[in-house]
PDB file of C-alpha atoms and ligand atoms in Angstrom:
ATOM      1  CA  UNK A   1      40.539 154.216  77.300  1.00 63.00           C
ATOM      2  CA  UNK A   2      38.294 153.122  74.664  1.00 73.00           C
ATOM      3  CA  UNK A   3      36.118 151.015  74.912  1.00 81.00           C
ATOM      4  CA  UNK A   4      35.967 147.122  73.639  1.00 87.00           C
ATOM      5  CA  UNK A   5      34.132 146.571  70.825  1.00 94.00           C
ATOM      6  CA  UNK A   6      31.408 143.975  71.446  1.00 97.00           C
ATOM      7  CA  UNK A   7      31.655 142.939  67.067  1.00 97.00           C
ATOM      8  CA  UNK A   8      32.825 139.438  66.505  1.00 95.00           C
ATOM      9  CA  UNK A   9      33.939 139.304  62.607  1.00 96.00           C
ATOM     10  CA  UNK A  10      36.865 138.232  60.634  1.00 96.00           C
ATOM     11  CA  UNK A  11      39.766 141.578  60.894  1.00 96.00           C
ATOM     12  CA  UNK A  12      39.093 141.747  56.854  1.00 97.00           C
ATOM     13  CA  UNK A  13      35.721 142.487  57.528  1.00 97.00           C
ATOM     14  CA  UNK A  14      36.636 144.662  60.287  1.00 97.00           C
ATOM     15  CA  UNK A  15      38.602 146.499  58.779  1.00 97.00           C
ATOM     16  CA  UNK A  16      35.796 147.040  55.492  1.00 98.00           C
ATOM     17  CA  UNK A  17      32.981 148.303  58.468  1.00 98.00           C
ATOM     18  CA  UNK A  18      35.577 151.157  59.848  1.00 97.00           C
ATOM     19  CA  UNK A  19      36.411 152.330  56.281  1.00 98.00           C
ATOM     20  CA  UNK A  20      32.749 152.316  55.064  1.00 98.00           C
ATOM     21  CA  UNK A  21      32.135 154.246  58.065  1.00 97.00           C
ATOM     22  CA  UNK A  22      34.932 156.791  57.980  1.00 96.00           C
ATOM     23  CA  UNK A  23      33.817 157.277  54.116  1.00 97.00           C
ATOM     24  CA  UNK A  24      30.304 158.237  55.521  1.00 96.00           C
ATOM     25  CA  UNK A  25      31.587 160.864  57.845  1.00 94.00           C
ATOM     26  CA  UNK A  26      33.350 162.104  55.408  1.00 93.00           C
ATOM     27  CA  UNK A  27      30.907 162.088  53.422  1.00 92.00           C
ATOM     28  CA  UNK A  28      28.449 163.542  55.827  1.00 90.00           C
ATOM     29  CA  UNK A  29      30.932 166.863  56.811  1.00 90.00           C
ATOM     30  CA  UNK A  30      31.303 167.588  53.128  1.00 89.00           C
ATOM     31  CA  UNK A  31      27.264 168.839  52.733  1.00 83.00           C
ATOM     32  CA  UNK A  32      25.773 169.751  55.817  1.00 77.00           C
ATOM     33  CA  UNK A  33      27.630 172.691  58.341  1.00 74.00           C
ATOM     34  CA  UNK A  34      26.300 170.268  61.060  1.00 76.00           C
ATOM     35  CA  UNK A  35      28.417 167.518  59.959  1.00 77.00           C
ATOM     36  CA  UNK A  36      25.311 165.200  60.107  1.00 79.00           C
ATOM     37  CA  UNK A  37      22.301 164.756  56.996  1.00 75.00           C
ATOM     38  CA  UNK A  38      19.221 165.044  58.603  1.00 78.00           C
ATOM     39  CA  UNK A  39      16.858 164.386  56.383  1.00 76.00           C
ATOM     40  CA  UNK A  40      14.396 167.600  56.905  1.00 76.00           C
ATOM     41  CA  UNK A  41      16.884 169.383  57.173  1.00 80.00           C
ATOM     42  CA  UNK A  42      18.888 168.959  53.459  1.00 80.00           C
ATOM     43  CA  UNK A  43      15.037 169.111  51.853  1.00 78.00           C
ATOM     44  CA  UNK A  44      14.788 172.410  53.293  1.00 78.00           C
ATOM     45  CA  UNK A  45      17.792 174.070  52.307  1.00 78.00           C
ATOM     46  CA  UNK A  46      16.242 172.584  48.633  1.00 76.00           C
ATOM     47  CA  UNK A  47      13.315 173.769  48.737  1.00 76.00           C
ATOM     48  CA  UNK A  48      14.971 176.898  49.962  1.00 78.00           C
ATOM     49  CA  UNK A  49      16.869 177.568  47.166  1.00 73.00           C
ATOM     50  CA  UNK A  50      15.473 178.815  44.133  1.00 56.00           C
ATOM     51  CA  UNK A  51      14.822 176.161  41.697  1.00 59.00           C
ATOM     52  CA  UNK A  52      13.089 174.966  38.686  1.00 55.00           C
ATOM     53  CA  UNK A  53      13.272 172.103  39.478  1.00 73.00           C
ATOM     54  CA  UNK A  54      11.946 169.676  42.493  1.00 83.00           C
ATOM     55  CA  UNK A  55      13.493 169.491  45.287  1.00 81.00           C
ATOM     56  CA  UNK A  56      12.735 166.042  45.994  1.00 83.00           C
ATOM     57  CA  UNK A  57      14.282 165.028  42.951  1.00 85.00           C
ATOM     58  CA  UNK A  58      17.308 167.037  43.511  1.00 84.00           C
ATOM     59  CA  UNK A  59      17.133 165.199  47.174  1.00 84.00           C
ATOM     60  CA  UNK A  60      17.282 161.879  45.768  1.00 86.00           C
ATOM     61  CA  UNK A  61      19.818 162.753  43.330  1.00 87.00           C
ATOM     62  CA  UNK A  62      22.702 163.909  45.870  1.00 86.00           C
ATOM     63  CA  UNK A  63      21.474 161.054  48.185  1.00 88.00           C
ATOM     64  CA  UNK A  64      22.358 158.971  45.382  1.00 89.00           C
ATOM     65  CA  UNK A  65      26.059 158.182  46.332  1.00 90.00           C
ATOM     66  CA  UNK A  66      25.860 159.007  50.038  1.00 92.00           C
ATOM     67  CA  UNK A  67      25.914 156.782  52.838  1.00 94.00           C
ATOM     68  CA  UNK A  68      24.395 157.996  55.432  1.00 94.00           C
ATOM     69  CA  UNK A  69      25.542 155.184  57.478  1.00 97.00           C
ATOM     70  CA  UNK A  70      24.201 155.221  61.226  1.00 97.00           C
ATOM     71  CA  UNK A  71      27.469 155.931  64.325  1.00 97.00           C
ATOM     72  CA  UNK A  72      29.472 152.851  64.251  1.00 98.00           C
ATOM     73  CA  UNK A  73      28.583 153.026  68.273  1.00 97.00           C
ATOM     74  CA  UNK A  74      25.061 152.581  67.368  1.00 98.00           C
ATOM     75  CA  UNK A  75      25.405 150.064  65.502  1.00 98.00           C
ATOM     76  CA  UNK A  76      27.490 148.393  67.738  1.00 98.00           C
ATOM     77  CA  UNK A  77      24.387 148.777  70.263  1.00 98.00           C
ATOM     78  CA  UNK A  78      21.873 147.361  67.957  1.00 98.00           C
ATOM     79  CA  UNK A  79      24.273 144.514  67.892  1.00 98.00           C
ATOM     80  CA  UNK A  80      24.733 144.003  71.458  1.00 98.00           C
ATOM     81  CA  UNK A  81      20.138 144.368  71.919  1.00 98.00           C
ATOM     82  CA  UNK A  82      19.930 141.587  68.906  1.00 98.00           C
ATOM     83  CA  UNK A  83      22.329 139.455  71.224  1.00 98.00           C
ATOM     84  CA  UNK A  84      20.402 140.209  74.388  1.00 98.00           C
ATOM     85  CA  UNK A  85      16.898 139.300  73.175  1.00 98.00           C
ATOM     86  CA  UNK A  86      18.159 137.304  70.802  1.00 98.00           C
ATOM     87  CA  UNK A  87      16.564 138.558  67.992  1.00 98.00           C
ATOM     88  CA  UNK A  88      16.717 136.596  64.284  1.00 98.00           C
ATOM     89  CA  UNK A  89      14.423 138.883  62.200  1.00 98.00           C
ATOM     90  CA  UNK A  90      15.182 141.342  62.514  1.00 99.00           C
ATOM     91  CA  UNK A  91      13.756 144.573  59.257  1.00 99.00           C
ATOM     92  CA  UNK A  92      15.905 147.407  58.233  1.00 98.00           C
ATOM     93  CA  UNK A  93      14.379 150.798  56.819  1.00 98.00           C
ATOM     94  CA  UNK A  94      16.514 151.952  54.486  1.00 96.00           C
ATOM     95  CA  UNK A  95      19.733 150.137  53.564  1.00 98.00           C
ATOM     96  CA  UNK A  96      21.932 152.501  51.337  1.00 97.00           C
ATOM     97  CA  UNK A  97      25.545 150.662  50.934  1.00 98.00           C
ATOM     98  CA  UNK A  98      24.347 148.277  53.660  1.00 98.00           C
ATOM     99  CA  UNK A  99      26.892 149.243  56.513  1.00 98.00           C
ATOM    100  CA  UNK A 100      24.605 148.825  59.078  1.00 98.00           C
ATOM    101  CA  UNK A 101      23.206 145.905  57.601  1.00 98.00           C
ATOM    102  CA  UNK A 102      26.511 144.193  57.763  1.00 98.00           C
ATOM    103  CA  UNK A 103      26.174 144.356  61.750  1.00 98.00           C
ATOM    104  CA  UNK A 104      22.705 142.919  61.708  1.00 98.00           C
ATOM    105  CA  UNK A 105      23.522 140.177  59.438  1.00 98.00           C
ATOM    106  CA  UNK A 106      26.713 139.219  61.733  1.00 98.00           C
ATOM    107  CA  UNK A 107      24.262 139.650  65.224  1.00 98.00           C
ATOM    108  CA  UNK A 108      21.155 137.799  64.217  1.00 98.00           C
ATOM    109  CA  UNK A 109      23.597 134.911  62.767  1.00 98.00           C
ATOM    110  CA  UNK A 110      25.068 134.601  66.422  1.00 98.00           C
ATOM    111  CA  UNK A 111      21.777 134.327  67.247  1.00 98.00           C
ATOM    112  CA  UNK A 112      20.478 131.799  65.081  1.00 98.00           C
ATOM    113  CA  UNK A 113      23.754 129.702  65.826  1.00 98.00           C
ATOM    114  CA  UNK A 114      22.468 130.257  69.553  1.00 97.00           C
ATOM    115  CA  UNK A 115      19.323 129.386  69.613  1.00 97.00           C
ATOM    116  CA  UNK A 116      18.765 127.404  66.773  1.00 98.00           C
ATOM    117  CA  UNK A 117      16.230 129.491  65.658  1.00 98.00           C
ATOM    118  CA  UNK A 118      15.827 130.457  62.001  1.00 98.00           C
ATOM    119  CA  UNK A 119      15.680 134.305  61.188  1.00 98.00           C
ATOM    120  CA  UNK A 120      16.411 136.409  58.646  1.00 98.00           C
ATOM    121  CA  UNK A 121      17.373 140.446  57.821  1.00 99.00           C
ATOM    122  CA  UNK A 122      14.922 142.425  55.415  1.00 98.00           C
ATOM    123  CA  UNK A 123      16.720 144.598  53.997  1.00 98.00           C
ATOM    124  CA  UNK A 124      15.032 147.725  51.842  1.00 98.00           C
ATOM    125  CA  UNK A 125      16.500 150.234  49.595  1.00 98.00           C
ATOM    126  CA  UNK A 126      14.641 152.363  46.325  1.00 97.00           C
ATOM    127  CA  UNK A 127      18.015 152.765  45.024  1.00 97.00           C
ATOM    128  CA  UNK A 128      18.782 150.415  42.131  1.00 97.00           C
ATOM    129  CA  UNK A 129      22.439 151.478  41.845  1.00 97.00           C
ATOM    130  CA  UNK A 130      22.412 151.596  45.653  1.00 97.00           C
ATOM    131  CA  UNK A 131      21.701 148.553  46.385  1.00 98.00           C
ATOM    132  CA  UNK A 132      23.768 146.829  43.720  1.00 98.00           C
ATOM    133  CA  UNK A 133      26.821 148.721  45.394  1.00 98.00           C
ATOM    134  CA  UNK A 134      25.751 147.342  49.150  1.00 98.00           C
ATOM    135  CA  UNK A 135      25.473 143.924  47.638  1.00 98.00           C
ATOM    136  CA  UNK A 136      29.459 143.990  46.403  1.00 98.00           C
ATOM    137  CA  UNK A 137      30.411 145.158  50.003  1.00 98.00           C
ATOM    138  CA  UNK A 138      28.166 142.151  51.537  1.00 98.00           C
ATOM    139  CA  UNK A 139      29.834 139.578  48.965  1.00 98.00           C
ATOM    140  CA  UNK A 140      33.722 140.860  50.743  1.00 98.00           C
ATOM    141  CA  UNK A 141      32.546 139.731  53.674  1.00 98.00           C
ATOM    142  CA  UNK A 142      31.667 136.850  52.656  1.00 97.00           C
ATOM    143  CA  UNK A 143      28.686 134.295  53.461  1.00 97.00           C
ATOM    144  CA  UNK A 144      29.018 134.710  57.546  1.00 95.00           C
ATOM    145  CA  UNK A 145      26.628 138.457  56.110  1.00 98.00           C
ATOM    146  CA  UNK A 146      25.767 137.821  52.473  1.00 98.00           C
ATOM    147  CA  UNK A 147      23.755 134.296  53.805  1.00 98.00           C
ATOM    148  CA  UNK A 148      21.408 136.362  56.298  1.00 98.00           C
ATOM    149  CA  UNK A 149      20.212 138.842  54.143  1.00 98.00           C
ATOM    150  CA  UNK A 150      17.266 139.812  51.832  1.00 98.00           C
ATOM    151  CA  UNK A 151      17.343 142.734  49.924  1.00 98.00           C
ATOM    152  CA  UNK A 152      14.259 143.927  48.480  1.00 98.00           C
ATOM    153  CA  UNK A 153      14.691 146.143  46.640  1.00 98.00           C
ATOM    154  CA  UNK A 154      12.220 149.087  45.911  1.00 98.00           C
ATOM    155  CA  UNK A 155       9.592 151.425  47.176  1.00 98.00           C
ATOM    156  CA  UNK A 156       9.868 150.149  51.310  1.00 98.00           C
ATOM    157  CA  UNK A 157       6.511 150.969  51.605  1.00 97.00           C
ATOM    158  CA  UNK A 158       5.140 147.953  48.903  1.00 98.00           C
ATOM    159  CA  UNK A 159       8.577 145.644  49.658  1.00 98.00           C
ATOM    160  CA  UNK A 160       7.538 145.314  53.180  1.00 98.00           C
ATOM    161  CA  UNK A 161       4.161 144.743  52.640  1.00 97.00           C
ATOM    162  CA  UNK A 162       4.186 141.108  52.186  1.00 97.00           C
ATOM    163  CA  UNK A 163       6.136 138.223  53.252  1.00 98.00           C
ATOM    164  CA  UNK A 164       7.531 139.714  56.569  1.00 98.00           C
ATOM    165  CA  UNK A 165       8.426 136.711  59.201  1.00 98.00           C
ATOM    166  CA  UNK A 166       7.375 138.089  62.855  1.00 98.00           C
ATOM    167  CA  UNK A 167       9.507 141.146  63.570  1.00 98.00           C
ATOM    168  CA  UNK A 168      11.627 141.137  66.575  1.00 98.00           C
ATOM    169  CA  UNK A 169      13.339 144.184  65.648  1.00 99.00           C
ATOM    170  CA  UNK A 170      13.162 147.432  63.290  1.00 99.00           C
ATOM    171  CA  UNK A 171      15.526 149.546  62.868  1.00 98.00           C
ATOM    172  CA  UNK A 172      14.112 152.856  61.161  1.00 98.00           C
ATOM    173  CA  UNK A 173      17.369 154.737  59.218  1.00 97.00           C
ATOM    174  CA  UNK A 174      15.108 156.242  56.349  1.00 96.00           C
ATOM    175  CA  UNK A 175      14.353 159.648  55.614  1.00 94.00           C
ATOM    176  CA  UNK A 176      12.299 160.827  58.034  1.00 94.00           C
ATOM    177  CA  UNK A 177       9.235 161.748  56.852  1.00 94.00           C
ATOM    178  CA  UNK A 178       8.582 158.065  55.578  1.00 97.00           C
ATOM    179  CA  UNK A 179       9.460 157.009  59.117  1.00 98.00           C
ATOM    180  CA  UNK A 180       6.010 156.792  60.772  1.00 98.00           C
ATOM    181  CA  UNK A 181       4.351 155.124  57.271  1.00 98.00           C
ATOM    182  CA  UNK A 182       7.122 152.445  57.643  1.00 98.00           C
ATOM    183  CA  UNK A 183       6.417 151.392  60.986  1.00 98.00           C
ATOM    184  CA  UNK A 184       2.531 151.578  60.398  1.00 98.00           C
ATOM    185  CA  UNK A 185       3.169 148.690  57.436  1.00 98.00           C
ATOM    186  CA  UNK A 186       5.984 147.204  59.904  1.00 98.00           C
ATOM    187  CA  UNK A 187       3.587 147.249  62.637  1.00 98.00           C
ATOM    188  CA  UNK A 188       1.291 144.492  62.317  1.00 98.00           C
ATOM    189  CA  UNK A 189       3.987 142.238  61.792  1.00 98.00           C
ATOM    190  CA  UNK A 190       5.777 143.218  65.913  1.00 98.00           C
ATOM    191  CA  UNK A 191       6.253 140.739  68.582  1.00 98.00           C
ATOM    192  CA  UNK A 192       5.057 141.691  71.822  1.00 98.00           C
ATOM    193  CA  UNK A 193       8.676 143.239  73.402  1.00 98.00           C
ATOM    194  CA  UNK A 194       9.817 144.050  70.124  1.00 98.00           C
ATOM    195  CA  UNK A 195      12.185 147.043  69.544  1.00 99.00           C
ATOM    196  CA  UNK A 196      11.823 149.534  67.106  1.00 99.00           C
ATOM    197  CA  UNK A 197      15.397 152.130  66.998  1.00 98.00           C
ATOM    198  CA  UNK A 198      14.715 155.106  65.434  1.00 98.00           C
ATOM    199  CA  UNK A 199      17.869 156.984  65.003  1.00 97.00           C
ATOM    200  CA  UNK A 200      18.956 161.122  65.008  1.00 95.00           C
ATOM    201  CA  UNK A 201      15.125 161.886  67.203  1.00 96.00           C
ATOM    202  CA  UNK A 202      17.240 164.755  69.241  1.00 95.00           C
ATOM    203  CA  UNK A 203      18.276 166.195  66.410  1.00 92.00           C
ATOM    204  CA  UNK A 204      15.955 165.448  63.434  1.00 92.00           C
ATOM    205  CA  UNK A 205      12.791 165.769  66.103  1.00 94.00           C
ATOM    206  CA  UNK A 206      10.716 167.959  64.238  1.00 94.00           C
ATOM    207  CA  UNK A 207      11.387 165.611  61.271  1.00 93.00           C
ATOM    208  CA  UNK A 208       9.538 163.102  63.473  1.00 96.00           C
ATOM    209  CA  UNK A 209       7.147 164.849  64.855  1.00 97.00           C
ATOM    210  CA  UNK A 210       4.019 162.858  63.200  1.00 98.00           C
ATOM    211  CA  UNK A 211       6.085 159.843  64.154  1.00 98.00           C
ATOM    212  CA  UNK A 212       7.306 160.907  67.618  1.00 98.00           C
ATOM    213  CA  UNK A 213       3.335 161.816  68.724  1.00 98.00           C
ATOM    214  CA  UNK A 214       2.859 157.926  67.677  1.00 98.00           C
ATOM    215  CA  UNK A 215       4.734 155.852  69.473  1.00 98.00           C
ATOM    216  CA  UNK A 216       4.791 157.931  72.583  1.00 97.00           C
ATOM    217  CA  UNK A 217       0.380 157.904  72.017  1.00 97.00           C
ATOM    218  CA  UNK A 218       0.311 155.633  75.438  1.00 96.00           C
ATOM    219  CA  UNK A 219      -2.575 153.256  73.106  1.00 97.00           C
ATOM    220  CA  UNK A 220      -0.140 152.566  70.364  1.00 98.00           C
ATOM    221  CA  UNK A 221       1.725 149.986  73.223  1.00 98.00           C
ATOM    222  CA  UNK A 222       5.214 151.454  73.353  1.00 98.00           C
ATOM    223  CA  UNK A 223       7.147 152.717  76.035  1.00 98.00           C
ATOM    224  CA  UNK A 224       9.614 154.739  74.849  1.00 98.00           C
ATOM    225  CA  UNK A 225      13.156 155.862  75.494  1.00 98.00           C
ATOM    226  CA  UNK A 226      16.039 158.288  73.794  1.00 98.00           C
ATOM    227  CA  UNK A 227      19.040 156.978  73.867  1.00 98.00           C
ATOM    228  CA  UNK A 228      22.041 159.242  74.755  1.00 97.00           C
ATOM    229  CA  UNK A 229      23.834 158.775  71.720  1.00 97.00           C
ATOM    230  CA  UNK A 230      25.134 161.917  69.640  1.00 95.00           C
ATOM    231  CA  UNK A 231      21.723 163.223  67.664  1.00 94.00           C
ATOM    232  CA  UNK A 232      19.381 160.665  69.616  1.00 97.00           C
ATOM    233  CA  UNK A 233      18.379 157.073  69.030  1.00 98.00           C
ATOM    234  CA  UNK A 234      14.497 156.313  70.327  1.00 98.00           C
ATOM    235  CA  UNK A 235      14.335 152.973  71.531  1.00 98.00           C
ATOM    236  CA  UNK A 236      10.564 152.021  71.356  1.00 98.00           C
ATOM    237  CA  UNK A 237       9.188 148.905  73.188  1.00 98.00           C
ATOM    238  CA  UNK A 238       6.064 147.410  71.794  1.00 98.00           C
ATOM    239  CA  UNK A 239       4.169 145.895  74.721  1.00 97.00           C
ATOM    240  CA  UNK A 240       0.519 146.274  73.128  1.00 95.00           C
ATOM    241  CA  UNK A 241      -0.337 143.364  75.275  1.00 92.00           C
ATOM    242  CA  UNK A 242      -0.164 146.287  78.897  1.00 89.00           C
ATOM    243  CA  UNK A 243      -2.235 148.608  77.191  1.00 83.00           C
ATOM    244  CA  UNK A 244      -5.108 146.527  77.421  1.00 65.00           C
TER     245      UNK A 244
HETATM  246  C1  LIG B   1      20.254 156.886  56.181  1.00 50.02           C
HETATM  247  S1  LIG B   1      20.209 155.765  54.834  1.00 50.02           S
HETATM  248  C2  LIG B   1      20.337 154.393  55.182  1.00 50.02           C
HETATM  249  C3  LIG B   1      21.400 153.640  55.556  1.00 50.02           C
HETATM  250  C4  LIG B   1      22.305 152.868  56.059  1.00 50.02           C
HETATM  251  N1  LIG B   1      20.778 152.049  57.414  1.00 50.02           N
HETATM  252  C5  LIG B   1      23.482 152.630  56.820  1.00 50.02           C
HETATM  253  O1  LIG B   1      23.847 152.305  57.501  1.00 50.02           O
HETATM  254  O2  LIG B   1      24.374 151.982  56.048  1.00 50.02           O
HETATM  255  C6  LIG B   1      18.753 155.795  53.875  1.00 50.02           C
HETATM  256  C7  LIG B   1      18.519 154.830  52.592  1.00 50.02           C
HETATM  257  O3  LIG B   1      16.667 155.146  52.294  1.00 50.02           O
HETATM  258  C8  LIG B   1      16.436 154.883  51.261  1.00 50.02           C
HETATM  259  N2  LIG B   1      15.118 155.418  50.463  1.00 50.02           N
HETATM  260  C9  LIG B   1      15.239 156.344  51.148  1.00 50.02           C
HETATM  261  N3  LIG B   1      13.200 156.131  50.598  1.00 50.02           N
HETATM  262  C10 LIG B   1      13.063 155.190  50.593  1.00 50.02           C
HETATM  263  C11 LIG B   1      12.342 153.816  50.341  1.00 50.02           C
HETATM  264  N4  LIG B   1      10.732 154.599  49.636  1.00 50.02           N
HETATM  265  N5  LIG B   1      12.458 152.816  50.242  1.00 50.02           N
HETATM  266  C12 LIG B   1      13.524 151.910  50.145  1.00 50.02           C
HETATM  267  N6  LIG B   1      14.704 152.806  50.429  1.00 50.02           N
HETATM  268  C13 LIG B   1      14.243 154.298  50.278  1.00 50.02           C
HETATM  269  C14 LIG B   1      17.658 155.446  50.757  1.00 50.02           C
HETATM  270  O4  LIG B   1      18.090 155.707  48.940  1.00 50.02           O
HETATM  271  C15 LIG B   1      18.706 155.749  51.232  1.00 50.02           C
HETATM  272  O5  LIG B   1      19.792 155.279  50.506  1.00 50.02           O
END
């Protein structure tokens, strides 16, 4: 028996989500032998191929039309967690075509209604074309999603530098080399008890070595657990006051 979905949303929106996940999985299966894209692996493969061009540019070009959406069960878990925490201010790095963003928006819409608190999903995407397409999906979802999102276009190390509220939850769904710099950018705005979720921390562990070392160093104030989703999903609770 399949487990029930916790998501409360109109049928057209649930249908859109399942279509977007399906397309994302098909795309990843087509470009990766492992069936999932790990940025460090794909970049490494491009670096190994003899080419006169810059592998990072090749990587960006390859990813331009790819969803690389967070797995459906991880999206559902994140939605549940936001509801459990009463989280209303969420930062997402990065956004791509905005699939996980839809779950974050639906979740904070509920916690805002339940708590009367204000809040926003701050989404970030450096590729203009991807940001534009994300906006079209959110428009299809309707105001319940669209009105909850502040999409900041550009390099997240710039777009997240200023204007962050106290952050309840940070979703790191970004190329692994950027994960630690992103965490350090948002860290001053994390509230005690905030949660940082990082995708693919089992299969992508090599690429995340610096991030995981930082999260697991006791003086940095995080309690960590690798949740047993496919390829791993790191849940890190920020409790800086307990390290003093
Ligand atoms: C794994 S995808 C995000 C998938 C998305 N969370 C979802 O579930 O649909 C990572 C995205 O981060 C974007 N990205 C990469 N470097 C970035 C940067 N420096 N600033 C902002 N976005 C960036 C990429 O263009 C890509 O679309």
